[in-house]
Tab-separated table of C-alpha atoms in Angstrom:
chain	number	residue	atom	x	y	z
A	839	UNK	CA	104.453	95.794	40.726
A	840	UNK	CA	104.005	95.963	37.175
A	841	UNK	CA	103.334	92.320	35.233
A	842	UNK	CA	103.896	90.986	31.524
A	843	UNK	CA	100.614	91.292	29.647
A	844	UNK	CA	99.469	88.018	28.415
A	845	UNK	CA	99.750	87.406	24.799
A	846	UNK	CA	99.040	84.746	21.783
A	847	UNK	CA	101.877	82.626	21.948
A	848	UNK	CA	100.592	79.856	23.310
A	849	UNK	CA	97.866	79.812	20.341
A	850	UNK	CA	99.832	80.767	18.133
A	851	UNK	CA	102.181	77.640	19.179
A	852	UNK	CA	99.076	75.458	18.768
A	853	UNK	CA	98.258	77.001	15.411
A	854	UNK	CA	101.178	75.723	13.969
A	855	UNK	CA	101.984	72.145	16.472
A	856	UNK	CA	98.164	70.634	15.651
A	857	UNK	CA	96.547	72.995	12.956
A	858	UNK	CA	93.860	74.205	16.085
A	859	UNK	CA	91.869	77.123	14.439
A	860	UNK	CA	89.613	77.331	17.572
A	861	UNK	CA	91.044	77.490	20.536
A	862	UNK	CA	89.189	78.527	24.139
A	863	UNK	CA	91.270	79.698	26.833
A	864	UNK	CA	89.645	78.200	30.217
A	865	UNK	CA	89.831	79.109	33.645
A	866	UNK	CA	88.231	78.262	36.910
A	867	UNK	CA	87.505	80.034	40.285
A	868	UNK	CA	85.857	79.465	43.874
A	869	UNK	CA	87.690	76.149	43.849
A	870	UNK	CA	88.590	77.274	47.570
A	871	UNK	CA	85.255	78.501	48.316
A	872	UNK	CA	83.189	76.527	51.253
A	873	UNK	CA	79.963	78.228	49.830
A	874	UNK	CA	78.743	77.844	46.646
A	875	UNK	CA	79.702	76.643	43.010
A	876	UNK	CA	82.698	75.935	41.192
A	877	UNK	CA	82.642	78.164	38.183
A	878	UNK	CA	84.643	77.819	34.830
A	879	UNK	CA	84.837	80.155	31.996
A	880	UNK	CA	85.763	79.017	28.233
A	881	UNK	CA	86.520	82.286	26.294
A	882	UNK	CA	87.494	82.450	22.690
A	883	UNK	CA	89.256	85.463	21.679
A	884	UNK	CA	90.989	84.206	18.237
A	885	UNK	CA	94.368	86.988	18.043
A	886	UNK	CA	93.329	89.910	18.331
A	887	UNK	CA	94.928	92.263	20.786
A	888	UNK	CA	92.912	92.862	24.221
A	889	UNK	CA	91.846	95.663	26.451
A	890	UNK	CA	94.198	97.248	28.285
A	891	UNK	CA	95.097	95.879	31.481
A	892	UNK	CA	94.156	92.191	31.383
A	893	UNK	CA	95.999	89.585	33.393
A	894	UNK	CA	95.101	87.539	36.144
A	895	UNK	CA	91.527	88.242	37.418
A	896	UNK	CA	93.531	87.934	41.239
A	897	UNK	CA	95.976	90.841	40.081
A	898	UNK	CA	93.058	93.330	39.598
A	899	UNK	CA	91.371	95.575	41.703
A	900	UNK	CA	87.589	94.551	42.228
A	901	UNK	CA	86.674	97.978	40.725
A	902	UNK	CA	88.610	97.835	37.612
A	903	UNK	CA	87.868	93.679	37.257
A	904	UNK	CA	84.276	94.784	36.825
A	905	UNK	CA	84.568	97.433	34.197
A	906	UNK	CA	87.199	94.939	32.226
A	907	UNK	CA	84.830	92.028	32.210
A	908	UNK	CA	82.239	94.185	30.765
A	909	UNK	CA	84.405	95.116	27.929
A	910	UNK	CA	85.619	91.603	27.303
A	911	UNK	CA	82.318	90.097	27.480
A	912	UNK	CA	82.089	92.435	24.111
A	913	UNK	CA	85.761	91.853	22.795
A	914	UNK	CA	85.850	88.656	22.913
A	915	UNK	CA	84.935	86.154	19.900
A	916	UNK	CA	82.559	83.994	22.225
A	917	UNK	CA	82.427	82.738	25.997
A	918	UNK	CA	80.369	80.360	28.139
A	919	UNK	CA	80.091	80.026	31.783
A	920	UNK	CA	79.510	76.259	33.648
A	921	UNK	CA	79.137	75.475	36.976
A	922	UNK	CA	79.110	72.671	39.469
A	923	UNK	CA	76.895	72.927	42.370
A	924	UNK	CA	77.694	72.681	46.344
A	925	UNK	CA	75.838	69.180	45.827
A	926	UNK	CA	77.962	67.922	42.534
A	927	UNK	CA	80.884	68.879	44.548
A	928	UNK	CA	79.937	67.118	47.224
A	929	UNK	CA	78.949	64.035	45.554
A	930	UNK	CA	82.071	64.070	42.792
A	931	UNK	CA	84.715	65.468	43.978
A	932	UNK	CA	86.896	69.052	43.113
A	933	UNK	CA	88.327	67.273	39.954
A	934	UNK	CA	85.082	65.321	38.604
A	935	UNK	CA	83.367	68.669	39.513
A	936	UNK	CA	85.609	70.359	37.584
A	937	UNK	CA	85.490	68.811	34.257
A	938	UNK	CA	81.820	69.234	34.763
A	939	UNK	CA	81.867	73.015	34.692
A	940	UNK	CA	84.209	73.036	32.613
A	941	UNK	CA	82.311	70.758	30.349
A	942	UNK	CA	79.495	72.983	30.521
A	943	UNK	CA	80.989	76.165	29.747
A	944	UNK	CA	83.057	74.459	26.489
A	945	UNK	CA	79.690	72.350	24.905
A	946	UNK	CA	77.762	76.364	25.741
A	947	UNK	CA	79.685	77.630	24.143
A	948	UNK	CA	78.269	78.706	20.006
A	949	UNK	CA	81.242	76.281	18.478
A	950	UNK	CA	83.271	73.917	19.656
A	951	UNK	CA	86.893	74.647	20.361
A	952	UNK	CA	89.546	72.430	18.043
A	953	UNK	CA	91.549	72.692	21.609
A	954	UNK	CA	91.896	73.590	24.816
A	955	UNK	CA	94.445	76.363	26.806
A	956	UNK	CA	93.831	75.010	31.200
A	957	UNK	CA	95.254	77.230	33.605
A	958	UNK	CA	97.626	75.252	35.787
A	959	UNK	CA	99.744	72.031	35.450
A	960	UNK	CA	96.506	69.313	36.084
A	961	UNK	CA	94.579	68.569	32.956
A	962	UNK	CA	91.019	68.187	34.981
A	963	UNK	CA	89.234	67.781	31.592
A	964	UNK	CA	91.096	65.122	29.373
A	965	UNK	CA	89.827	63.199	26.354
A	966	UNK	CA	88.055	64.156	23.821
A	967	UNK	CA	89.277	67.448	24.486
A	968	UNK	CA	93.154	68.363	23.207
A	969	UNK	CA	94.527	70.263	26.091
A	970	UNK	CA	97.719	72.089	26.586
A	971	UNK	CA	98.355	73.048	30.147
A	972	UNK	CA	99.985	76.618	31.020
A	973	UNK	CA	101.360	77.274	34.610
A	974	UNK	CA	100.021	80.605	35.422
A	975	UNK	CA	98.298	80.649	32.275
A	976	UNK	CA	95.816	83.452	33.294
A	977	UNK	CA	98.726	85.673	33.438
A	978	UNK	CA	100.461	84.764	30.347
A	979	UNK	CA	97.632	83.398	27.523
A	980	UNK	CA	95.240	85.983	26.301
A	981	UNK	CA	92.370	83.694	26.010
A	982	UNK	CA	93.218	82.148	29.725
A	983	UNK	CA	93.507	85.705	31.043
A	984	UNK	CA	89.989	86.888	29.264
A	985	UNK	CA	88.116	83.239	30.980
A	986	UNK	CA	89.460	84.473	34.402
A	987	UNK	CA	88.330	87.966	34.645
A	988	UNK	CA	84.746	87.146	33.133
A	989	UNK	CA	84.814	83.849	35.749
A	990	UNK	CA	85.759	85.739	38.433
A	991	UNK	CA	83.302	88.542	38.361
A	992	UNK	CA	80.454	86.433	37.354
A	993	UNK	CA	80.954	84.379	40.084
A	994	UNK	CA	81.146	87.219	42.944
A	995	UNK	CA	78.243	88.532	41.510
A	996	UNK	CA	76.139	84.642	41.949
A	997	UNK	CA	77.062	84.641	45.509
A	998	UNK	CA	76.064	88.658	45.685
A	999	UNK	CA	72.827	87.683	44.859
A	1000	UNK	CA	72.706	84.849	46.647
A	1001	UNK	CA	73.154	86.425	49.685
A	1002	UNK	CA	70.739	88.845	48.896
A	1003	UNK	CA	68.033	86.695	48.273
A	1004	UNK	CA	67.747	85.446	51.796
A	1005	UNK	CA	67.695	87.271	55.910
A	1006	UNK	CA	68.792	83.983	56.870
A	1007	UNK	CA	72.132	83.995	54.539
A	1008	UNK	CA	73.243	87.847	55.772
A	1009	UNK	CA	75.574	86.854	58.505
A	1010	UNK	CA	78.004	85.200	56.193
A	1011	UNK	CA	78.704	88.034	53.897
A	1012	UNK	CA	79.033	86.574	50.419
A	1013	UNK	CA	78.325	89.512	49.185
A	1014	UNK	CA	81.766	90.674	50.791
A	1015	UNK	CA	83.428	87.163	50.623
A	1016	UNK	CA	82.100	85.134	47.913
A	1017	UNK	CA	82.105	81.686	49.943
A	1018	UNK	CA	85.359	81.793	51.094
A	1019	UNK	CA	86.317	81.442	54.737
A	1020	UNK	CA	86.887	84.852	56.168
A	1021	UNK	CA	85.990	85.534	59.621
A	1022	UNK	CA	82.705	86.528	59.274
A	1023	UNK	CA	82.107	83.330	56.984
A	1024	UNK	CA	84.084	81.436	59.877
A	1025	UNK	CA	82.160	83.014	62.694
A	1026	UNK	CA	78.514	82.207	61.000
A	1027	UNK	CA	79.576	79.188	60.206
A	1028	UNK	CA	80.009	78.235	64.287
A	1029	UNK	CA	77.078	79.874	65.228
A	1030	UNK	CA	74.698	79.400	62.555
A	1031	UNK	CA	76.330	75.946	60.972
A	1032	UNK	CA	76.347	75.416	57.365
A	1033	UNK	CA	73.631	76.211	54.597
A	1034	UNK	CA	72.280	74.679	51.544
A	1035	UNK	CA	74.900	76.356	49.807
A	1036	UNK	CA	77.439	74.981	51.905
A	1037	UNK	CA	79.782	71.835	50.500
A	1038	UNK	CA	79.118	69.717	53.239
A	1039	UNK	CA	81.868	67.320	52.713
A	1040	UNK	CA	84.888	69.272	53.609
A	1041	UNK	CA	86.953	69.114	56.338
A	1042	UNK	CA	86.249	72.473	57.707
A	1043	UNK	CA	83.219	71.020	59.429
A	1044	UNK	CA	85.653	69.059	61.314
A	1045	UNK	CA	86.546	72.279	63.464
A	1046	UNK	CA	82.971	72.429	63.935
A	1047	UNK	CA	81.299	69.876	67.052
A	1048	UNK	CA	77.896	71.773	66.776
A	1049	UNK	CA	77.440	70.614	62.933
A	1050	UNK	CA	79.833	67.690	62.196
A	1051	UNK	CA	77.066	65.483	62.339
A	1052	UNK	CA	75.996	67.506	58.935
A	1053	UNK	CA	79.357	65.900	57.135
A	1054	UNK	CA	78.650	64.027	53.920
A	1055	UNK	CA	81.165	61.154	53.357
A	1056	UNK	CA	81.750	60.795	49.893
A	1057	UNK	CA	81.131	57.001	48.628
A	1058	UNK	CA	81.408	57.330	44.760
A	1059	UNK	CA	83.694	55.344	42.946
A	1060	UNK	CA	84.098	56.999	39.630
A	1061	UNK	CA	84.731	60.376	41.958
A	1062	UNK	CA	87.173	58.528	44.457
A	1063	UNK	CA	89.152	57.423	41.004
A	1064	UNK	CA	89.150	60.815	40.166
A	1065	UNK	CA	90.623	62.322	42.566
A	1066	UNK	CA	93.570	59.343	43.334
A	1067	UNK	CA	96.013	61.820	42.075
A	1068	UNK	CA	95.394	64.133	44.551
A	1069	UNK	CA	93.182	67.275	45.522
A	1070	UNK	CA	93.832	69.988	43.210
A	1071	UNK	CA	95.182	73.609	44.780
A	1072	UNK	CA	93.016	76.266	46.357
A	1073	UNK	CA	92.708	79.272	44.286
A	1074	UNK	CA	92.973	81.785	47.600
């Protein structure tokens, strides 16, 4: 099914509403992951016109993802990557840890956007940043689009390695799954129970007698006002 290509409006929109000259497109993934981080890219691309191809990291083959985040890495004006541990997710929350990546990734990067393009409708990040929200934004913004690929594959490739590093991290795949629960990552899970790398305070350990004991209960206050309006989707 063929898609829209993304393309500038939404800059260009903020060009002319607020007078933004620098504006990072910003996108998230492993949100839905029970391994490992949460990882946010900021990408500035300023209006030139991209590689063929580029939409939503999800809509692309793994093969051809790879090969267009190494071009964009070199179109692209500038780009940062943050993350939020298993242990800042635990302790925060999704949405806390998610203005922390995405934090990171914006204050990495070599100047510092006059705005902000966040894929989806929640606006995780908030003041001092000036942020315009766009549904579906890595399909339709350029910038958005650019922060998804380059998150995406950066982010399989962590939990690659990761599960390369270790005999004792094999049987869950994350090589093949990238911390998300397929059934291998389910089926280690029961027998093996959950790792360092493992956010310990989600409710799939409830399925889980052997390890529930290893729940974390999350106790702080800033986090639990944080996330009062509600978990945020999984990215699946």
């Amino acid at each position: 099914m063929p898609y829209e290509p993304p393309t500038h409006a939404v800059e260009r929109s903020m060009r002319a509403t607020i007078g933004a000259k620098i504006i990072a497109g910003v996108d998230e993934v492993g949100r839905g992951a029970w391994a490992g981080p949460v990882t946010v890219c900021a990408a500035v691309t300023g209006l030139r016109r991209p590689p063929d191809g580029l939409t939503d990291s999800k809509l692309i083959s793994p093969k051809r993802r790879t090969e267009l985040a190494r071009l964009l890495e070199d179109w692209v004006t500038c780009h940062a990557l943050g993350h939020s541990s298993p242990e800042e997710i635990d302790e925060l929350g999704m949405t806390a840890a998610l203005r922390l990546a995405a934090v990171r990734a914006l204050e990495a990067l070599p100047v510092r956007p006059d705005a902000v393009i966040l894929d989806g409708k929640h606006d995780y990040l908030g003041l001092p940043w000036k942020v315009r929200t766009v549904i579906k934004g890595d399909q339709s913004c350029i910038a958005v689009a650019a922060a998804s690929v380059i998150a995406k594959v950066r982010r399989d490739a962590m939990m690659a390695e990761l599960g390369a590093q270790s005999p004792d991290l094999t049987d869950f795949a994350f090589a093949a799954n990238a911390g998300y629960p397929s059934p291998v990552h389910k089926a280690a899970l029961a027998e093996r129970g959950p790792t360092s790398h493992h956010r310990l305070s989600w409710s799939y350990l409830d399925a889980l007698p052997q390890w529930r004991h290893l729940k974390k209960i999350r106790i702080s206050a800033e986090a639990a006002a944080l996330e009062s309006g509600g978990q945020l989707g999984f990215d699946f």
